[in-house]
């Protein structure tokens, strides 16, 4: 078996952590039981470009039990958990091409290796597989039934490809499922981003002024959790509706340039470029911390920061690079400006990834069931899958809810009855 990981000796620890995560993934466990019986992915080659974490290992194992032949590479150079990669190779016989801290060249070599598997299904987190196939590996398209996409940034790119008539196979936008973005993006990113910042810096959040760029699913969760830890939150937005929502949720809202002079910690999660730019950095206080939780490391203008600084950065802690400005002020960049929750912490807790990855597994099975009938466009996850995942999750949490009575069903579907 061909693979490229850091150290096979880490496998045992990785397995323990994969099993620990599994306890918090009841929906995926239920799907695994169904997959073991029905084998809906029998004979299917799946290439996954995902964060190599304990939760992804549980997804890959579920696909394998469903009959798939799975190969994985990383969807971010810093998000790989090397012990998990080792365990996947040693205990699950799943080839992995991923090493935490790999350089750009190795990152793309690993994507190429995952594509050499000649997938029927691609599973992306950021559209790197789909992008590479369309740009450089078009010979693979004939074999591909379809793809799935995990994150907002990937979905935006795929929609742009579809709009321009460039998309050559169907893709399901897993991110669009309510059981994905309402929980993973909000509660997952919210908690794990703060976890990443705290692990990277050991800083006290209480009493700090925290500037959150964006008020979308992720950034809303970050603002909520930072507030819960005692931070004073400022939100920046470009969308008037989101800005208004932030105001009514009780946050101060202002332009980034104004916030720049006040903030202690800056967190961007927008999917946009140069949201924290050089002009903002020039206005910042000594000791400001900059972190990103959006998909790509472009939200903070890192080349601009390097130019602004009087010397190369000093690594003052494992995930903190300190840049000194000519007037002596210091600005700290966390986790190389990459997803801080995955670079300095462990990514989302298993309990939310349970639903995200349940969507991945069921979307792959849906795609195969409907092979040949889907168009080359971006599909949402079918509503019955979404509803089913929420139902299983509630059941696993021991929570019952009411059912519509016959009278209520009739009432809600009628229009004649008024006051
Ligand atoms: N860290 C993680 O684990 C994780 C998890 C899920 C998604 N993501 C990524 O996080 C990013 C955001 O995802 P989302 O689901 O919250 O998207 P979203 O579309 O719900 O929210 C993005 C928000 O950013 C705002 N925005 C855009 N440009 C801005 C700017 N210049 N200044 C201020 N606000 C701006 C938009 O108006 C929008 O409200 C994406 O890149 C996504 O892929 C990361």
Short mmCIF file of N, CA and C in Angstrom, two decimals, residues 7-137:
data_model
loop_
_atom_site.label_atom_id
_atom_site.label_comp_id
_atom_site.label_asym_id
_atom_site.label_seq_id
_atom_site.Cartn_x
_atom_site.Cartn_y
_atom_site.Cartn_z
N UNK A 7 4.80 9.34 10.72
CA UNK A 7 5.45 8.33 11.55
C UNK A 7 4.45 7.23 11.93
N UNK A 8 4.67 6.03 11.40
CA UNK A 8 3.74 4.92 11.69
C UNK A 8 3.72 4.59 13.18
N UNK A 9 4.77 4.95 13.88
CA UNK A 9 4.87 4.66 15.31
C UNK A 9 3.82 5.38 16.14
N UNK A 10 3.15 6.36 15.54
CA UNK A 10 2.15 7.13 16.30
C UNK A 10 0.77 6.46 16.29
N UNK A 11 0.67 5.30 15.57
CA UNK A 11 -0.64 4.73 15.26
C UNK A 11 -1.49 4.40 16.49
N UNK A 12 -0.89 3.84 17.53
CA UNK A 12 -1.70 3.39 18.67
C UNK A 12 -2.42 4.56 19.34
N UNK A 13 -1.69 5.64 19.56
CA UNK A 13 -2.31 6.84 20.15
C UNK A 13 -3.42 7.36 19.26
N UNK A 14 -3.20 7.32 17.95
CA UNK A 14 -4.20 7.79 17.00
C UNK A 14 -5.47 6.96 17.10
N UNK A 15 -5.28 5.65 17.22
CA UNK A 15 -6.47 4.77 17.31
C UNK A 15 -7.29 5.07 18.55
N UNK A 16 -6.61 5.28 19.67
CA UNK A 16 -7.35 5.60 20.90
C UNK A 16 -8.18 6.86 20.69
N UNK A 17 -7.59 7.85 20.05
CA UNK A 17 -8.31 9.12 19.87
C UNK A 17 -9.46 8.97 18.85
N UNK A 18 -9.25 8.13 17.84
CA UNK A 18 -10.33 7.90 16.85
C UNK A 18 -11.52 7.23 17.56
N UNK A 19 -11.20 6.28 18.44
CA UNK A 19 -12.28 5.58 19.17
C UNK A 19 -12.96 6.52 20.17
N UNK A 20 -12.19 7.42 20.74
CA UNK A 20 -12.75 8.41 21.67
C UNK A 20 -13.77 9.28 20.93
N UNK A 21 -13.41 9.75 19.73
CA UNK A 21 -14.31 10.59 18.93
C UNK A 21 -15.57 9.81 18.56
N UNK A 22 -15.38 8.53 18.26
CA UNK A 22 -16.51 7.70 17.81
C UNK A 22 -17.65 7.68 18.83
N UNK A 23 -17.29 7.75 20.11
CA UNK A 23 -18.33 7.73 21.15
C UNK A 23 -19.30 8.89 21.00
N UNK A 24 -18.81 10.00 20.42
CA UNK A 24 -19.63 11.20 20.28
C UNK A 24 -20.26 11.30 18.89
N UNK A 25 -20.24 10.20 18.15
CA UNK A 25 -20.74 10.23 16.78
C UNK A 25 -21.83 9.19 16.57
N UNK A 26 -22.96 9.33 17.28
CA UNK A 26 -24.01 8.30 17.19
C UNK A 26 -24.68 8.22 15.83
N UNK A 27 -24.76 9.35 15.12
CA UNK A 27 -25.45 9.30 13.81
C UNK A 27 -24.59 8.49 12.83
N UNK A 28 -23.29 8.77 12.86
CA UNK A 28 -22.40 8.03 11.98
C UNK A 28 -22.39 6.53 12.34
N UNK A 29 -22.49 6.26 13.63
CA UNK A 29 -22.52 4.84 14.05
C UNK A 29 -23.78 4.15 13.52
N UNK A 30 -24.90 4.87 13.54
CA UNK A 30 -26.15 4.29 13.01
C UNK A 30 -26.00 4.03 11.51
N UNK A 31 -25.42 5.02 10.81
CA UNK A 31 -25.23 4.85 9.36
C UNK A 31 -24.29 3.67 9.09
N UNK A 32 -23.29 3.53 9.95
CA UNK A 32 -22.34 2.43 9.79
C UNK A 32 -23.06 1.08 9.86
N UNK A 33 -24.01 0.97 10.79
CA UNK A 33 -24.77 -0.30 10.90
C UNK A 33 -25.57 -0.54 9.62
N UNK A 34 -26.21 0.51 9.10
CA UNK A 34 -26.97 0.36 7.85
C UNK A 34 -26.03 0.01 6.70
N UNK A 35 -24.90 0.70 6.64
CA UNK A 35 -23.95 0.47 5.55
C UNK A 35 -23.40 -0.97 5.59
N UNK A 36 -23.19 -1.49 6.81
CA UNK A 36 -22.65 -2.86 6.93
C UNK A 36 -23.63 -3.86 6.32
N UNK A 37 -24.92 -3.60 6.52
CA UNK A 37 -25.97 -4.48 5.98
C UNK A 37 -26.13 -4.30 4.48
N UNK A 38 -26.18 -3.03 4.06
CA UNK A 38 -26.61 -2.73 2.68
C UNK A 38 -25.45 -2.56 1.69
N UNK A 39 -24.28 -2.27 2.17
CA UNK A 39 -23.08 -2.06 1.34
C UNK A 39 -23.36 -1.15 0.12
N UNK A 40 -23.90 0.06 0.36
CA UNK A 40 -24.29 0.92 -0.77
C UNK A 40 -23.12 1.46 -1.58
N UNK A 41 -21.90 1.35 -1.02
CA UNK A 41 -20.74 1.91 -1.73
C UNK A 41 -19.84 0.80 -2.28
N UNK A 42 -20.38 -0.42 -2.37
CA UNK A 42 -19.54 -1.55 -2.79
C UNK A 42 -18.82 -1.24 -4.10
N UNK A 43 -17.52 -1.42 -4.08
CA UNK A 43 -16.72 -1.27 -5.31
C UNK A 43 -16.47 0.17 -5.72
N UNK A 44 -16.83 1.13 -4.84
CA UNK A 44 -16.67 2.55 -5.19
C UNK A 44 -15.33 3.08 -4.71
N UNK A 45 -14.58 3.69 -5.63
CA UNK A 45 -13.33 4.33 -5.20
C UNK A 45 -13.64 5.76 -4.78
N UNK A 46 -13.26 6.09 -3.52
CA UNK A 46 -13.50 7.44 -2.99
C UNK A 46 -12.15 8.10 -2.70
N UNK A 47 -11.94 9.30 -3.24
CA UNK A 47 -10.78 10.10 -2.84
C UNK A 47 -11.28 11.24 -1.98
N UNK A 48 -10.75 11.35 -0.77
CA UNK A 48 -11.18 12.42 0.13
C UNK A 48 -10.04 13.39 0.38
N UNK A 49 -10.33 14.68 0.19
CA UNK A 49 -9.36 15.72 0.53
C UNK A 49 -9.99 16.46 1.71
N UNK A 50 -9.70 15.99 2.91
CA UNK A 50 -10.38 16.46 4.12
C UNK A 50 -9.34 16.71 5.21
N UNK A 51 -9.72 17.44 6.25
CA UNK A 51 -8.79 17.58 7.37
C UNK A 51 -8.61 16.20 8.00
N UNK A 52 -7.37 15.77 8.16
CA UNK A 52 -7.14 14.40 8.67
C UNK A 52 -7.21 14.44 10.20
N UNK A 53 -8.42 14.28 10.69
CA UNK A 53 -8.68 14.35 12.13
C UNK A 53 -9.35 13.05 12.58
N UNK A 54 -9.58 12.95 13.86
CA UNK A 54 -10.21 11.73 14.40
C UNK A 54 -11.61 11.53 13.81
N UNK A 55 -12.31 12.66 13.56
CA UNK A 55 -13.68 12.57 13.03
C UNK A 55 -13.65 12.10 11.58
N UNK A 56 -12.69 12.61 10.82
CA UNK A 56 -12.56 12.18 9.41
C UNK A 56 -12.23 10.69 9.35
N UNK A 57 -11.43 10.24 10.31
CA UNK A 57 -11.10 8.80 10.35
C UNK A 57 -12.39 7.99 10.52
N UNK A 58 -13.29 8.48 11.36
CA UNK A 58 -14.56 7.76 11.54
C UNK A 58 -15.42 7.80 10.29
N UNK A 59 -15.37 8.91 9.57
CA UNK A 59 -16.10 8.96 8.28
C UNK A 59 -15.49 7.94 7.31
N UNK A 60 -14.16 7.97 7.19
CA UNK A 60 -13.50 7.08 6.22
C UNK A 60 -13.81 5.63 6.53
N UNK A 61 -13.82 5.30 7.83
CA UNK A 61 -14.12 3.93 8.24
C UNK A 61 -15.57 3.56 7.89
N UNK A 62 -16.47 4.52 8.05
CA UNK A 62 -17.88 4.28 7.71
C UNK A 62 -18.01 4.01 6.21
N UNK A 63 -17.33 4.81 5.40
CA UNK A 63 -17.39 4.60 3.95
C UNK A 63 -16.83 3.22 3.60
N UNK A 64 -15.75 2.86 4.28
CA UNK A 64 -15.12 1.56 4.04
C UNK A 64 -16.09 0.42 4.37
N UNK A 65 -16.78 0.56 5.50
CA UNK A 65 -17.77 -0.47 5.88
C UNK A 65 -18.90 -0.53 4.85
N UNK A 66 -19.20 0.60 4.24
CA UNK A 66 -20.21 0.63 3.17
C UNK A 66 -19.70 0.05 1.86
N UNK A 67 -18.45 -0.39 1.83
CA UNK A 67 -17.92 -1.06 0.65
C UNK A 67 -16.97 -0.21 -0.18
N UNK A 68 -16.68 1.02 0.28
CA UNK A 68 -15.83 1.90 -0.53
C UNK A 68 -14.35 1.60 -0.32
N UNK A 69 -13.60 1.93 -1.36
CA UNK A 69 -12.15 1.82 -1.32
C UNK A 69 -11.66 3.28 -1.20
N UNK A 70 -11.21 3.65 0.01
CA UNK A 70 -10.99 5.07 0.33
C UNK A 70 -9.51 5.42 0.38
N UNK A 71 -9.17 6.58 -0.19
CA UNK A 71 -7.83 7.16 -0.05
C UNK A 71 -8.01 8.60 0.41
N UNK A 72 -7.14 9.05 1.33
CA UNK A 72 -7.28 10.41 1.87
C UNK A 72 -6.02 11.25 1.67
N UNK A 73 -6.22 12.54 1.44
CA UNK A 73 -5.13 13.51 1.57
C UNK A 73 -5.66 14.68 2.38
N UNK A 74 -4.77 15.59 2.77
CA UNK A 74 -5.18 16.70 3.66
C UNK A 74 -5.79 17.83 2.86
N UNK A 75 -6.72 18.55 3.49
CA UNK A 75 -7.29 19.72 2.81
C UNK A 75 -6.69 21.01 3.37
N UNK A 76 -5.65 20.87 4.18
CA UNK A 76 -4.93 22.04 4.69
C UNK A 76 -3.57 21.54 5.19
N UNK A 77 -2.50 22.26 4.88
CA UNK A 77 -1.17 21.76 5.26
C UNK A 77 -0.94 21.66 6.76
N UNK A 78 -1.75 22.39 7.55
CA UNK A 78 -1.49 22.39 9.00
C UNK A 78 -2.52 21.62 9.82
N UNK A 79 -3.53 21.06 9.16
CA UNK A 79 -4.62 20.48 9.96
C UNK A 79 -4.47 18.99 10.23
N UNK A 80 -3.46 18.36 9.65
CA UNK A 80 -3.33 16.91 9.81
C UNK A 80 -2.94 16.52 11.23
N UNK A 81 -3.61 15.50 11.74
CA UNK A 81 -3.21 14.91 13.02
C UNK A 81 -2.40 13.67 12.67
N UNK A 82 -1.09 13.75 12.88
CA UNK A 82 -0.19 12.71 12.37
C UNK A 82 -0.47 11.33 12.99
N UNK A 83 -0.95 11.33 14.24
CA UNK A 83 -1.25 10.03 14.87
C UNK A 83 -2.47 9.39 14.21
N UNK A 84 -3.41 10.22 13.79
CA UNK A 84 -4.62 9.71 13.12
C UNK A 84 -4.24 9.15 11.75
N UNK A 85 -3.39 9.88 11.04
CA UNK A 85 -2.94 9.41 9.72
C UNK A 85 -2.27 8.04 9.88
N UNK A 86 -1.45 7.91 10.91
CA UNK A 86 -0.73 6.65 11.14
C UNK A 86 -1.70 5.51 11.44
N UNK A 87 -2.70 5.80 12.26
CA UNK A 87 -3.66 4.75 12.61
C UNK A 87 -4.50 4.34 11.40
N UNK A 88 -4.89 5.32 10.59
CA UNK A 88 -5.69 4.99 9.40
C UNK A 88 -4.93 4.00 8.51
N UNK A 89 -3.63 4.25 8.37
CA UNK A 89 -2.81 3.37 7.53
C UNK A 89 -2.65 2.01 8.22
N UNK A 90 -2.26 2.02 9.49
CA UNK A 90 -1.90 0.76 10.16
C UNK A 90 -3.10 -0.09 10.55
N UNK A 91 -4.15 0.57 11.07
CA UNK A 91 -5.26 -0.23 11.62
C UNK A 91 -6.45 -0.36 10.68
N UNK A 92 -6.61 0.60 9.78
CA UNK A 92 -7.81 0.58 8.92
C UNK A 92 -7.47 0.29 7.46
N UNK A 93 -6.16 0.20 7.19
CA UNK A 93 -5.68 -0.04 5.81
C UNK A 93 -6.22 0.99 4.84
N UNK A 94 -6.29 2.24 5.30
CA UNK A 94 -6.73 3.33 4.43
C UNK A 94 -5.49 4.16 4.09
N UNK A 95 -5.09 4.21 2.81
CA UNK A 95 -3.90 5.00 2.45
C UNK A 95 -4.14 6.48 2.72
N UNK A 96 -3.16 7.12 3.37
CA UNK A 96 -3.25 8.55 3.68
C UNK A 96 -2.00 9.23 3.16
N UNK A 97 -2.21 10.40 2.53
CA UNK A 97 -1.10 11.22 2.06
C UNK A 97 -1.23 12.57 2.77
N UNK A 98 -0.63 12.71 3.93
CA UNK A 98 -0.79 13.94 4.70
C UNK A 98 0.21 13.97 5.86
N UNK A 99 0.87 15.11 5.98
CA UNK A 99 1.82 15.30 7.09
C UNK A 99 1.63 16.71 7.62
N UNK A 100 1.42 16.84 8.91
CA UNK A 100 1.21 18.18 9.48
C UNK A 100 2.43 19.06 9.18
N UNK A 101 2.17 20.25 8.64
CA UNK A 101 3.26 21.19 8.35
C UNK A 101 3.90 20.98 6.99
N UNK A 102 3.30 20.13 6.15
CA UNK A 102 3.87 19.88 4.81
C UNK A 102 3.93 21.19 4.02
N UNK A 103 4.96 21.31 3.15
CA UNK A 103 5.04 22.55 2.36
C UNK A 103 4.05 22.47 1.19
N UNK A 104 3.93 23.58 0.49
CA UNK A 104 2.94 23.67 -0.58
C UNK A 104 3.13 22.61 -1.65
N UNK A 105 4.40 22.38 -1.98
CA UNK A 105 4.69 21.40 -3.04
C UNK A 105 4.22 20.00 -2.62
N UNK A 106 4.52 19.63 -1.37
CA UNK A 106 4.10 18.30 -0.87
C UNK A 106 2.58 18.24 -0.80
N UNK A 107 1.97 19.36 -0.39
CA UNK A 107 0.50 19.40 -0.30
C UNK A 107 -0.12 19.01 -1.65
N UNK A 108 0.38 19.62 -2.72
CA UNK A 108 -0.19 19.32 -4.04
C UNK A 108 0.23 17.94 -4.55
N UNK A 109 1.43 17.50 -4.17
CA UNK A 109 1.84 16.12 -4.50
C UNK A 109 0.86 15.13 -3.87
N UNK A 110 0.46 15.41 -2.65
CA UNK A 110 -0.48 14.52 -1.95
C UNK A 110 -1.85 14.54 -2.61
N UNK A 111 -2.26 15.69 -3.11
CA UNK A 111 -3.53 15.75 -3.83
C UNK A 111 -3.43 14.89 -5.09
N UNK A 112 -2.30 15.02 -5.77
CA UNK A 112 -2.11 14.21 -6.99
C UNK A 112 -2.17 12.72 -6.64
N UNK A 113 -1.53 12.34 -5.53
CA UNK A 113 -1.52 10.92 -5.13
C UNK A 113 -2.94 10.44 -4.85
N UNK A 114 -3.74 11.27 -4.20
CA UNK A 114 -5.13 10.87 -3.89
C UNK A 114 -5.93 10.73 -5.19
N UNK A 115 -5.59 11.54 -6.18
CA UNK A 115 -6.32 11.45 -7.45
C UNK A 115 -5.86 10.26 -8.29
N UNK A 116 -4.62 9.80 -8.06
CA UNK A 116 -4.14 8.61 -8.78
C UNK A 116 -5.00 7.39 -8.45
N UNK A 117 -5.80 7.49 -7.42
CA UNK A 117 -6.73 6.43 -7.01
C UNK A 117 -7.88 6.30 -8.02
N UNK A 118 -7.99 7.22 -8.95
CA UNK A 118 -9.04 7.29 -9.98
C UNK A 118 -10.44 7.18 -9.34
N UNK A 119 -10.82 8.21 -8.60
CA UNK A 119 -12.06 8.13 -7.82
C UNK A 119 -13.33 8.07 -8.67
N UNK A 120 -14.33 7.37 -8.11
CA UNK A 120 -15.71 7.49 -8.62
C UNK A 120 -16.39 8.66 -7.92
N UNK A 121 -16.01 8.85 -6.63
CA UNK A 121 -16.57 9.94 -5.82
C UNK A 121 -15.42 10.77 -5.26
N UNK A 122 -15.53 12.08 -5.36
CA UNK A 122 -14.55 12.96 -4.69
C UNK A 122 -15.23 13.58 -3.48
N UNK A 123 -14.47 13.69 -2.39
CA UNK A 123 -14.98 14.36 -1.18
C UNK A 123 -14.02 15.47 -0.85
N UNK A 124 -14.49 16.70 -0.99
CA UNK A 124 -13.62 17.85 -0.82
C UNK A 124 -13.97 18.66 0.41
N UNK A 125 -12.98 19.37 0.92
CA UNK A 125 -13.22 20.42 1.92
C UNK A 125 -12.43 21.63 1.41
N UNK A 126 -13.05 22.37 0.48
CA UNK A 126 -12.36 23.51 -0.12
C UNK A 126 -12.13 23.36 -1.61
N UNK A 127 -12.71 22.33 -2.21
CA UNK A 127 -12.74 22.14 -3.67
C UNK A 127 -11.38 21.92 -4.33
N UNK A 128 -10.38 21.49 -3.56
CA UNK A 128 -9.06 21.28 -4.17
C UNK A 128 -9.04 20.09 -5.13
N UNK A 129 -9.77 19.01 -4.80
CA UNK A 129 -9.78 17.87 -5.73
C UNK A 129 -10.49 18.25 -7.02
N UNK A 130 -11.67 18.82 -6.87
CA UNK A 130 -12.46 19.19 -8.06
C UNK A 130 -11.67 20.20 -8.91
N UNK A 131 -11.06 21.17 -8.24
CA UNK A 131 -10.27 22.18 -8.97
C UNK A 131 -9.12 21.54 -9.72
N UNK A 132 -8.39 20.65 -9.08
CA UNK A 132 -7.23 20.01 -9.71
C UNK A 132 -7.69 19.12 -10.88
N UNK A 133 -8.77 18.39 -10.68
CA UNK A 133 -9.28 17.52 -11.76
C UNK A 133 -9.62 18.38 -12.99
N UNK A 134 -10.34 19.48 -12.76
CA UNK A 134 -10.76 20.30 -13.90
C UNK A 134 -9.59 21.01 -14.57
N UNK A 135 -8.57 21.37 -13.77
CA UNK A 135 -7.44 22.10 -14.36
C UNK A 135 -6.41 21.17 -14.98
N UNK A 136 -6.13 20.03 -14.28
CA UNK A 136 -4.97 19.24 -14.72
C UNK A 136 -5.22 17.76 -14.92
N UNK A 137 -6.35 17.23 -14.45
CA UNK A 137 -6.53 15.77 -14.53
C UNK A 137 -7.87 15.42 -15.19
#
